[in-house]
């Protein structure tokens, strides 16, 4: 019994921060998509890492779109989605497209209308989250 209690105490900050990130994922999914855009085949992914108590997260998702990639990026860069700390838009938005795939055109443009969006940020109150060390 004491080991279970100790494990729960150690894991509680991880569970709390995972819940905060899951709420942000929900807000991303509820945010209106750009016109002509749908979520891709893959579920949203969340990665947490850190160093010396700083905790960084990346939320990655795929979009299928008929719009220019820059327009999709601007849509999410202008979005004010609440981050895990309750701040609006306190994250960086990066996008990339898969080029090295069957069907890639000779001119170097993407053969698909797929774009991968990464929202990168940092959250506070992490001194007890073991992933941040």
PDB file of C-alpha atoms in Angstrom, residues 35-115:
ATOM      1  CA  UNK A  35     -12.257  26.972 -45.329  1.00  0.00           C
ATOM      2  CA  UNK A  36     -11.678  23.859 -47.461  1.00  0.00           C
ATOM      3  CA  UNK A  37      -9.753  22.119 -44.685  1.00  0.00           C
ATOM      4  CA  UNK A  38     -10.364  18.956 -42.656  1.00  0.00           C
ATOM      5  CA  UNK A  39      -8.364  17.097 -40.046  1.00  0.00           C
ATOM      6  CA  UNK A  40      -6.146  14.399 -41.558  1.00  0.00           C
ATOM      7  CA  UNK A  41      -6.103  10.699 -40.845  1.00  0.00           C
ATOM      8  CA  UNK A  42      -3.876  10.813 -37.789  1.00  0.00           C
ATOM      9  CA  UNK A  43      -5.020  11.711 -34.285  1.00  0.00           C
ATOM     10  CA  UNK A  44      -3.514  14.742 -32.600  1.00  0.00           C
ATOM     11  CA  UNK A  45      -0.214  13.924 -30.902  1.00  0.00           C
ATOM     12  CA  UNK A  46       1.198  15.490 -27.754  1.00  0.00           C
ATOM     13  CA  UNK A  47       4.850  15.304 -26.752  1.00  0.00           C
ATOM     14  CA  UNK A  48       6.277  16.622 -23.486  1.00  0.00           C
ATOM     15  CA  UNK A  49       9.970  17.139 -22.791  1.00  0.00           C
ATOM     16  CA  UNK A  50      12.060  19.370 -20.621  1.00  0.00           C
ATOM     17  CA  UNK A  51      15.321  20.374 -19.059  1.00  0.00           C
ATOM     18  CA  UNK A  52      16.133  21.788 -15.617  1.00  0.00           C
ATOM     19  CA  UNK A  53      12.476  22.152 -14.691  1.00  0.00           C
ATOM     20  CA  UNK A  54      11.387  23.826 -17.939  1.00  0.00           C
ATOM     21  CA  UNK A  55       8.569  21.865 -19.562  1.00  0.00           C
ATOM     22  CA  UNK A  56       8.019  22.091 -23.318  1.00  0.00           C
ATOM     23  CA  UNK A  57       5.156  20.634 -25.266  1.00  0.00           C
ATOM     24  CA  UNK A  58       4.442  20.020 -28.928  1.00  0.00           C
ATOM     25  CA  UNK A  59       0.935  19.386 -30.174  1.00  0.00           C
ATOM     26  CA  UNK A  60       1.024  18.014 -33.712  1.00  0.00           C
ATOM     27  CA  UNK A  61      -1.865  17.466 -36.091  1.00  0.00           C
ATOM     28  CA  UNK A  62      -2.384  16.841 -39.770  1.00  0.00           C
ATOM     29  CA  UNK A  63      -4.708  18.843 -41.988  1.00  0.00           C
ATOM     30  CA  UNK A  64      -5.913  18.084 -45.475  1.00  0.00           C
ATOM     31  CA  UNK A  65      -6.573  21.304 -47.362  1.00  0.00           C
ATOM     32  CA  UNK A  66      -7.152  22.811 -50.754  1.00  0.00           C
ATOM     33  CA  UNK A  67      -5.943  26.209 -49.476  1.00  0.00           C
ATOM     34  CA  UNK A  68      -2.360  27.545 -49.768  1.00  0.00           C
ATOM     35  CA  UNK A  69      -0.177  26.342 -46.896  1.00  0.00           C
ATOM     36  CA  UNK A  70       0.683  29.921 -45.852  1.00  0.00           C
ATOM     37  CA  UNK A  71      -3.016  30.702 -45.481  1.00  0.00           C
ATOM     38  CA  UNK A  72      -3.471  27.701 -43.174  1.00  0.00           C
ATOM     39  CA  UNK A  73      -0.419  28.746 -41.129  1.00  0.00           C
ATOM     40  CA  UNK A  74      -1.694  32.315 -40.828  1.00  0.00           C
ATOM     41  CA  UNK A  75      -5.061  30.962 -39.653  1.00  0.00           C
ATOM     42  CA  UNK A  76      -3.426  29.194 -36.695  1.00  0.00           C
ATOM     43  CA  UNK A  77      -0.861  31.929 -36.013  1.00  0.00           C
ATOM     44  CA  UNK A  78      -3.702  34.434 -35.577  1.00  0.00           C
ATOM     45  CA  UNK A  79      -5.752  32.039 -33.437  1.00  0.00           C
ATOM     46  CA  UNK A  80      -5.984  32.814 -29.764  1.00  0.00           C
ATOM     47  CA  UNK A  81      -6.307  29.297 -28.375  1.00  0.00           C
ATOM     48  CA  UNK A  82      -5.832  29.068 -24.619  1.00  0.00           C
ATOM     49  CA  UNK A  83      -2.644  27.217 -23.669  1.00  0.00           C
ATOM     50  CA  UNK A  84      -2.197  24.989 -20.562  1.00  0.00           C
ATOM     51  CA  UNK A  85      -1.375  28.047 -18.411  1.00  0.00           C
ATOM     52  CA  UNK A  86      -4.520  29.925 -19.477  1.00  0.00           C
ATOM     53  CA  UNK A  87      -2.665  32.357 -21.749  1.00  0.00           C
ATOM     54  CA  UNK A  88      -4.046  33.106 -25.202  1.00  0.00           C
ATOM     55  CA  UNK A  89      -1.772  32.344 -28.133  1.00  0.00           C
ATOM     56  CA  UNK A  90       1.382  31.849 -26.039  1.00  0.00           C
ATOM     57  CA  UNK A  91       2.897  29.238 -28.381  1.00  0.00           C
ATOM     58  CA  UNK A  92       4.714  29.048 -31.689  1.00  0.00           C
ATOM     59  CA  UNK A  93       3.068  27.634 -34.821  1.00  0.00           C
ATOM     60  CA  UNK A  94       5.179  25.772 -37.360  1.00  0.00           C
ATOM     61  CA  UNK A  95       3.957  23.907 -40.415  1.00  0.00           C
ATOM     62  CA  UNK A  96       5.502  21.525 -42.863  1.00  0.00           C
ATOM     63  CA  UNK A  97       4.401  19.392 -45.770  1.00  0.00           C
ATOM     64  CA  UNK A  98       5.493  15.895 -46.764  1.00  0.00           C
ATOM     65  CA  UNK A  99       7.529  16.032 -49.990  1.00  0.00           C
ATOM     66  CA  UNK A 100       9.330  12.680 -50.056  1.00  0.00           C
ATOM     67  CA  UNK A 101       6.423  10.450 -50.985  1.00  0.00           C
ATOM     68  CA  UNK A 102       5.211   8.545 -54.026  1.00  0.00           C
ATOM     69  CA  UNK A 103       3.684  10.859 -56.603  1.00  0.00           C
ATOM     70  CA  UNK A 104       5.863  13.888 -55.810  1.00  0.00           C
ATOM     71  CA  UNK A 105       5.980  16.208 -58.785  1.00  0.00           C
ATOM     72  CA  UNK A 106       9.269  17.084 -60.447  1.00  0.00           C
ATOM     73  CA  UNK A 107       8.951  20.792 -59.544  1.00  0.00           C
ATOM     74  CA  UNK A 108       9.454  20.021 -55.819  1.00  0.00           C
ATOM     75  CA  UNK A 109       5.966  20.956 -54.679  1.00  0.00           C
ATOM     76  CA  UNK A 110       3.964  18.609 -52.499  1.00  0.00           C
ATOM     77  CA  UNK A 111       2.016  15.904 -54.287  1.00  0.00           C
ATOM     78  CA  UNK A 112      -0.707  16.088 -51.663  1.00  0.00           C
ATOM     79  CA  UNK A 113      -2.645  18.839 -49.957  1.00  0.00           C
ATOM     80  CA  UNK A 114      -1.471  17.689 -46.559  1.00  0.00           C
ATOM     81  CA  UNK A 115       0.127  19.957 -43.985  1.00  0.00           C
TER      82      UNK A 115
END
